Amino acid sequence: MSWRHTIIIFAVLATILPGCSDDPSALNSVGTQLLQTKVVVKSDTLHAVSSSSFRQYISMDGRTNLIGRSGGYTAYTLLHFYPAYIPQRDTVVVVSASLSVRAETWFGDSLASFGFTVHEINQQWGQTTFRWDSLGSGFFNTNAAGTYAGTAARDTQWISVNLADTAMVRRWLRPITLPNSNYGVILFPSPNTNVVRGVHAFEFGSDTLYPRLTVVARNIAGTVTDTTIYKVGQDTFVGNIDNLNSNSELIYAQAGVAYRGLVRFDVSSIPRGAIINQAQLTLTYSRGTSILNRFTNDSTIVAYALQNASDYTKFESVGAVAKSALATANSFVFDIRHQAQEWIRDQSLNYGLVLRTTNTSEFSSFDLFTFYSATAQDSTTRPKLIVTYTVESN
């Protein structure tokens, strides 16, 4: 290539390629569009426009079953030893039978009387569907098959009751060719009971803690006597307390019944196109009106966005969690940024929040958490929502 051709090539390249410098022009800068859009970060404090509480009967099926009475609370436990695990023995005499449960918590006065009666259940039921309002006429035999009386003297203890109605157990051993009559038993607290005990359920942890049915049987000839323990089955409990939410200044989150709270904020003051950086919900805890068992050192409350204006059973599957050490907690704080962003995007979806205890607590205890409502006399204790958001400036 001659020197003349080289000069021509460099001249052409010079007309095609842009000039280079340490500082690109505004036109070519990658930040040109950002400089043309100005944003501002704002923060608003919103107070709840409404709040309330409601009772909703639910199926429990938790890790702990409750039985007893205390302060208006009532709980019944249902137990069913699966027939498939009880051998069919046509030629046998039931010498004795006993039911044992392991108590592990209590609620109320541990020094008070504690007792219950055992009644045979006459109908099929399921641990994942049975609720307080499932109890109907004819569900159980009104004659007691066994009676227990004592106190909740220790935190954990085995409680055993003799099943004097051995004919009931004998029917559970009847040949499979005969109609099934094994639907289990329901435990009702005695009238003088003034404490609620929590007893270990099937399926959780070691089977050494499961409810157990001990049967001593003898063959018809009277030559052989054996003792068999059964501990495979289903269980649940049902609980109730009437007129709990009598104070409009409080929001109730009651486990074991259950009562749940509702709270709603008006977010229409925040522009629709806002990007929510933070949304912090604060509930002020009412320690004096909350009632917890002595085994609760700290607990968790969950806030879920409702998905229906009137059906409070329809809420998001994953909620915002607030966990506080109860010894020092004056408030529970939730991060509801996701929920607030959905409300800003479409305000017609703002049905508010439902408040409840966690699955572990709600299905296994009578713990009651109360928070000050939107109508509390002290306005500083009312539910509030601090929203930090980014918007495009004018």
Short mmCIF file of C-alpha atoms in Angstrom, two decimals, residues 33-256:
data_model
loop_
_atom_site.label_atom_id
_atom_site.label_comp_id
_atom_site.label_asym_id
_atom_site.label_seq_id
_atom_site.Cartn_x
_atom_site.Cartn_y
_atom_site.Cartn_z
CA GLN A 33 -32.31 10.60 30.51
CA LEU A 34 -31.83 10.48 34.28
CA LEU A 35 -30.89 14.13 34.37
CA GLN A 36 -34.05 14.98 32.49
CA THR A 37 -36.28 13.16 35.11
CA LYS A 38 -36.24 14.60 38.61
CA VAL A 39 -37.49 12.51 41.55
CA VAL A 40 -38.21 13.30 45.15
CA VAL A 41 -38.53 11.07 48.23
CA LYS A 42 -41.43 11.83 50.57
CA SER A 43 -42.74 10.40 53.82
CA ASP A 44 -46.33 10.39 55.09
CA THR A 45 -47.75 9.21 58.39
CA LEU A 46 -51.22 7.73 57.99
CA HIS A 47 -53.56 6.81 60.81
CA ALA A 48 -56.03 3.93 60.59
CA VAL A 49 -59.44 4.98 59.30
CA SER A 50 -61.12 1.93 60.81
CA SER A 51 -60.47 -1.15 62.92
CA SER A 52 -62.50 -3.95 64.49
CA SER A 53 -62.39 -7.55 65.68
CA PHE A 54 -64.41 -10.61 64.78
CA ARG A 55 -64.80 -14.22 65.86
CA GLN A 56 -64.33 -16.95 63.29
CA TYR A 57 -64.64 -20.62 64.11
CA ILE A 58 -61.81 -22.57 62.52
CA SER A 59 -60.50 -26.14 62.67
CA MET A 60 -57.50 -26.37 64.98
CA ASP A 61 -55.47 -29.56 64.32
CA GLY A 62 -52.45 -28.11 66.11
CA ARG A 63 -49.50 -29.48 68.04
CA THR A 64 -51.31 -29.09 71.37
CA ASN A 65 -54.93 -29.85 72.27
CA LEU A 66 -56.73 -27.86 74.96
CA ILE A 67 -59.15 -29.17 77.57
CA GLY A 68 -60.71 -27.20 80.45
CA ARG A 69 -62.42 -23.99 81.54
CA SER A 70 -61.02 -20.66 82.73
CA GLY A 71 -62.28 -17.09 82.77
CA GLY A 72 -65.04 -17.70 80.24
CA TYR A 73 -62.84 -19.88 77.99
CA THR A 74 -63.97 -23.44 77.28
CA ALA A 75 -62.12 -26.18 75.40
CA TYR A 76 -62.97 -29.77 74.46
CA THR A 77 -60.49 -32.33 73.11
CA LEU A 78 -61.36 -35.06 70.59
CA LEU A 79 -59.31 -38.27 70.23
CA HIS A 80 -59.72 -41.16 67.83
CA PHE A 81 -57.48 -44.23 67.87
CA TYR A 82 -57.51 -45.52 64.31
CA PRO A 83 -59.48 -48.79 63.95
CA ALA A 84 -56.93 -50.10 61.42
CA TYR A 85 -54.35 -50.28 64.23
CA ILE A 86 -56.67 -52.02 66.70
CA PRO A 87 -56.80 -55.78 66.02
CA GLN A 88 -60.17 -57.40 65.50
CA ARG A 89 -60.57 -59.82 68.40
CA ASP A 90 -63.93 -61.56 68.52
CA THR A 91 -63.22 -63.89 71.42
CA VAL A 92 -61.83 -61.61 74.09
CA VAL A 93 -62.87 -60.08 77.40
CA VAL A 94 -61.76 -56.49 78.16
CA VAL A 95 -60.57 -56.59 81.75
CA SER A 96 -59.75 -52.87 81.94
CA ALA A 97 -58.88 -49.90 79.75
CA SER A 98 -57.40 -46.48 80.36
CA LEU A 99 -56.80 -43.31 78.39
CA SER A 100 -53.62 -41.29 78.98
CA VAL A 101 -52.56 -37.87 77.70
CA ARG A 102 -49.42 -35.88 78.43
CA ALA A 103 -50.14 -32.39 79.69
CA GLU A 104 -47.49 -29.80 78.81
CA THR A 105 -49.00 -26.33 79.27
CA TRP A 106 -51.73 -24.61 81.23
CA PHE A 107 -53.81 -21.46 81.05
CA GLY A 108 -55.47 -19.81 84.04
CA ASP A 109 -55.03 -20.87 87.66
CA SER A 110 -52.72 -23.88 87.98
CA LEU A 111 -53.85 -24.45 91.57
CA ALA A 112 -57.52 -24.67 90.63
CA SER A 113 -59.46 -27.88 90.20
CA PHE A 114 -59.04 -29.66 86.88
CA GLY A 115 -61.18 -32.53 85.69
CA PHE A 116 -63.00 -33.93 82.71
CA THR A 117 -65.34 -36.66 81.59
CA VAL A 118 -64.82 -38.98 78.62
CA HIS A 119 -67.71 -39.54 76.20
CA GLU A 120 -67.99 -41.87 73.24
CA ILE A 121 -68.37 -40.14 69.86
CA ASN A 122 -71.19 -41.50 67.68
CA GLN A 123 -70.32 -39.98 64.29
CA GLN A 124 -67.43 -39.60 61.89
CA TRP A 125 -65.34 -36.44 62.15
CA GLY A 126 -62.06 -35.12 60.75
CA GLN A 127 -59.26 -33.30 62.54
CA THR A 128 -58.81 -30.81 59.69
CA THR A 129 -62.50 -29.92 59.38
CA PHE A 130 -64.06 -30.17 62.85
CA ARG A 131 -64.93 -26.82 64.48
CA TRP A 132 -66.76 -25.54 67.54
CA ASP A 133 -69.98 -25.17 65.57
CA SER A 134 -69.65 -28.78 64.34
CA LEU A 135 -70.93 -30.02 67.71
CA GLY A 136 -74.51 -31.06 67.16
CA SER A 137 -77.22 -33.14 68.73
CA GLY A 138 -76.37 -36.82 68.91
CA PHE A 139 -72.67 -36.31 68.21
CA PHE A 140 -71.65 -38.05 71.44
CA ASN A 141 -73.03 -40.33 74.13
CA THR A 142 -74.14 -38.25 77.12
CA ASN A 143 -73.20 -41.05 79.53
CA ALA A 144 -69.60 -40.73 80.67
CA ALA A 145 -67.24 -43.61 79.87
CA GLY A 146 -64.71 -42.32 82.41
CA THR A 147 -64.00 -39.44 84.82
CA TYR A 148 -60.81 -37.67 85.88
CA ALA A 149 -60.38 -35.23 88.78
CA GLY A 150 -57.23 -33.46 89.95
CA THR A 151 -55.24 -30.22 89.56
CA ALA A 152 -52.65 -28.82 87.19
CA ALA A 153 -49.99 -29.19 89.85
CA ARG A 154 -47.04 -29.57 87.47
CA ASP A 155 -46.07 -27.98 84.15
CA THR A 156 -45.80 -31.38 82.50
CA GLN A 157 -47.43 -34.60 83.66
CA TRP A 158 -49.19 -37.71 82.44
CA ILE A 159 -52.92 -37.70 83.09
CA SER A 160 -54.66 -41.07 83.04
CA VAL A 161 -58.34 -41.86 83.33
CA ASN A 162 -59.89 -45.26 83.81
CA LEU A 163 -62.46 -46.12 81.13
CA ALA A 164 -65.07 -47.77 83.28
CA ASP A 165 -67.23 -48.45 80.22
CA THR A 166 -65.24 -51.46 79.00
CA ALA A 167 -68.13 -52.32 76.69
CA MET A 168 -67.15 -49.29 74.57
CA VAL A 169 -63.61 -50.58 74.17
CA ARG A 170 -64.95 -54.06 73.52
CA ARG A 171 -66.92 -52.67 70.58
CA TRP A 172 -63.71 -51.19 69.20
CA LEU A 173 -62.28 -54.73 69.14
CA ARG A 174 -65.27 -56.27 67.37
CA PRO A 175 -64.82 -58.19 64.07
CA ILE A 176 -64.41 -56.12 60.95
CA THR A 177 -67.48 -57.84 59.48
CA LEU A 178 -69.66 -55.92 61.95
CA PRO A 179 -70.53 -52.21 61.51
CA ASN A 180 -67.78 -49.83 62.65
CA SER A 181 -68.57 -48.11 65.93
CA ASN A 182 -65.14 -46.68 66.73
CA TYR A 183 -65.28 -42.90 66.27
CA GLY A 184 -63.22 -42.05 69.33
CA VAL A 185 -63.99 -39.97 72.40
CA ILE A 186 -64.50 -36.34 73.37
CA LEU A 187 -63.23 -34.92 76.67
CA PHE A 188 -65.46 -32.38 78.44
CA PRO A 189 -64.21 -30.30 81.38
CA SER A 190 -65.99 -30.88 84.66
CA PRO A 191 -68.21 -28.06 86.03
CA ASN A 192 -65.77 -27.18 88.85
CA THR A 193 -62.74 -26.97 86.52
CA ASN A 194 -61.07 -23.55 86.49
CA VAL A 195 -57.92 -24.12 84.44
CA VAL A 196 -57.20 -25.10 80.84
CA ARG A 197 -54.54 -27.72 80.14
CA GLY A 198 -52.68 -28.24 76.90
CA VAL A 199 -52.01 -31.89 76.02
CA HIS A 200 -49.67 -33.33 73.41
CA ALA A 201 -51.17 -34.34 70.07
CA PHE A 202 -50.56 -37.23 67.72
CA GLU A 203 -48.05 -36.89 64.87
CA PHE A 204 -45.73 -34.30 66.44
CA GLY A 205 -42.40 -35.21 68.00
CA SER A 206 -41.72 -38.53 69.69
CA ASP A 207 -44.52 -41.10 69.85
CA THR A 208 -43.64 -41.55 73.52
CA LEU A 209 -45.65 -38.35 74.09
CA TYR A 210 -48.68 -39.31 72.02
CA PRO A 211 -52.09 -40.00 73.59
CA ARG A 212 -52.38 -43.67 74.41
CA LEU A 213 -55.07 -46.24 74.94
CA THR A 214 -54.06 -49.11 77.23
CA VAL A 215 -56.21 -52.24 77.05
CA VAL A 216 -55.91 -55.27 79.33
CA ALA A 217 -57.72 -58.21 77.70
CA ARG A 218 -58.17 -61.91 78.41
CA ASN A 219 -59.21 -64.72 76.14
CA ILE A 220 -62.60 -66.36 76.69
CA ALA A 221 -61.00 -69.40 78.27
CA GLY A 222 -59.37 -67.17 80.87
CA THR A 223 -55.94 -68.66 80.27
CA VAL A 224 -54.13 -65.73 78.64
CA THR A 225 -54.12 -62.07 79.70
CA ASP A 226 -52.26 -59.42 77.75
CA THR A 227 -51.77 -55.65 77.85
CA THR A 228 -51.68 -53.66 74.60
CA ILE A 229 -50.99 -49.95 74.08
CA TYR A 230 -52.39 -48.08 71.08
CA LYS A 231 -51.07 -44.64 70.13
CA VAL A 232 -51.89 -43.97 66.48
CA GLY A 233 -54.83 -41.76 65.62
CA GLN A 234 -56.25 -38.32 64.93
CA ASP A 235 -57.08 -35.50 67.32
CA THR A 236 -58.12 -31.88 67.62
CA PHE A 237 -59.74 -29.50 70.06
CA VAL A 238 -62.44 -26.85 69.87
CA GLY A 239 -62.50 -23.69 71.95
CA ASN A 240 -64.81 -20.78 72.60
CA ILE A 241 -65.33 -17.57 74.55
CA ASP A 242 -68.34 -15.31 74.04
CA ASN A 243 -68.41 -11.50 73.93
CA LEU A 244 -64.63 -11.12 73.96
CA ASN A 245 -64.45 -8.04 71.72
CA SER A 246 -66.55 -5.81 73.98
CA ASN A 247 -64.11 -2.88 74.07
CA SER A 248 -64.11 -0.85 70.84
CA GLU A 249 -60.81 0.76 71.83
CA LEU A 250 -59.03 -2.56 71.37
CA ILE A 251 -58.16 -4.89 68.50
CA TYR A 252 -58.17 -8.57 69.51
CA ALA A 253 -55.95 -11.37 68.22
CA GLN A 254 -57.19 -14.42 70.14
CA ALA A 255 -55.79 -17.89 69.61
CA GLY A 256 -57.78 -21.08 70.05
#
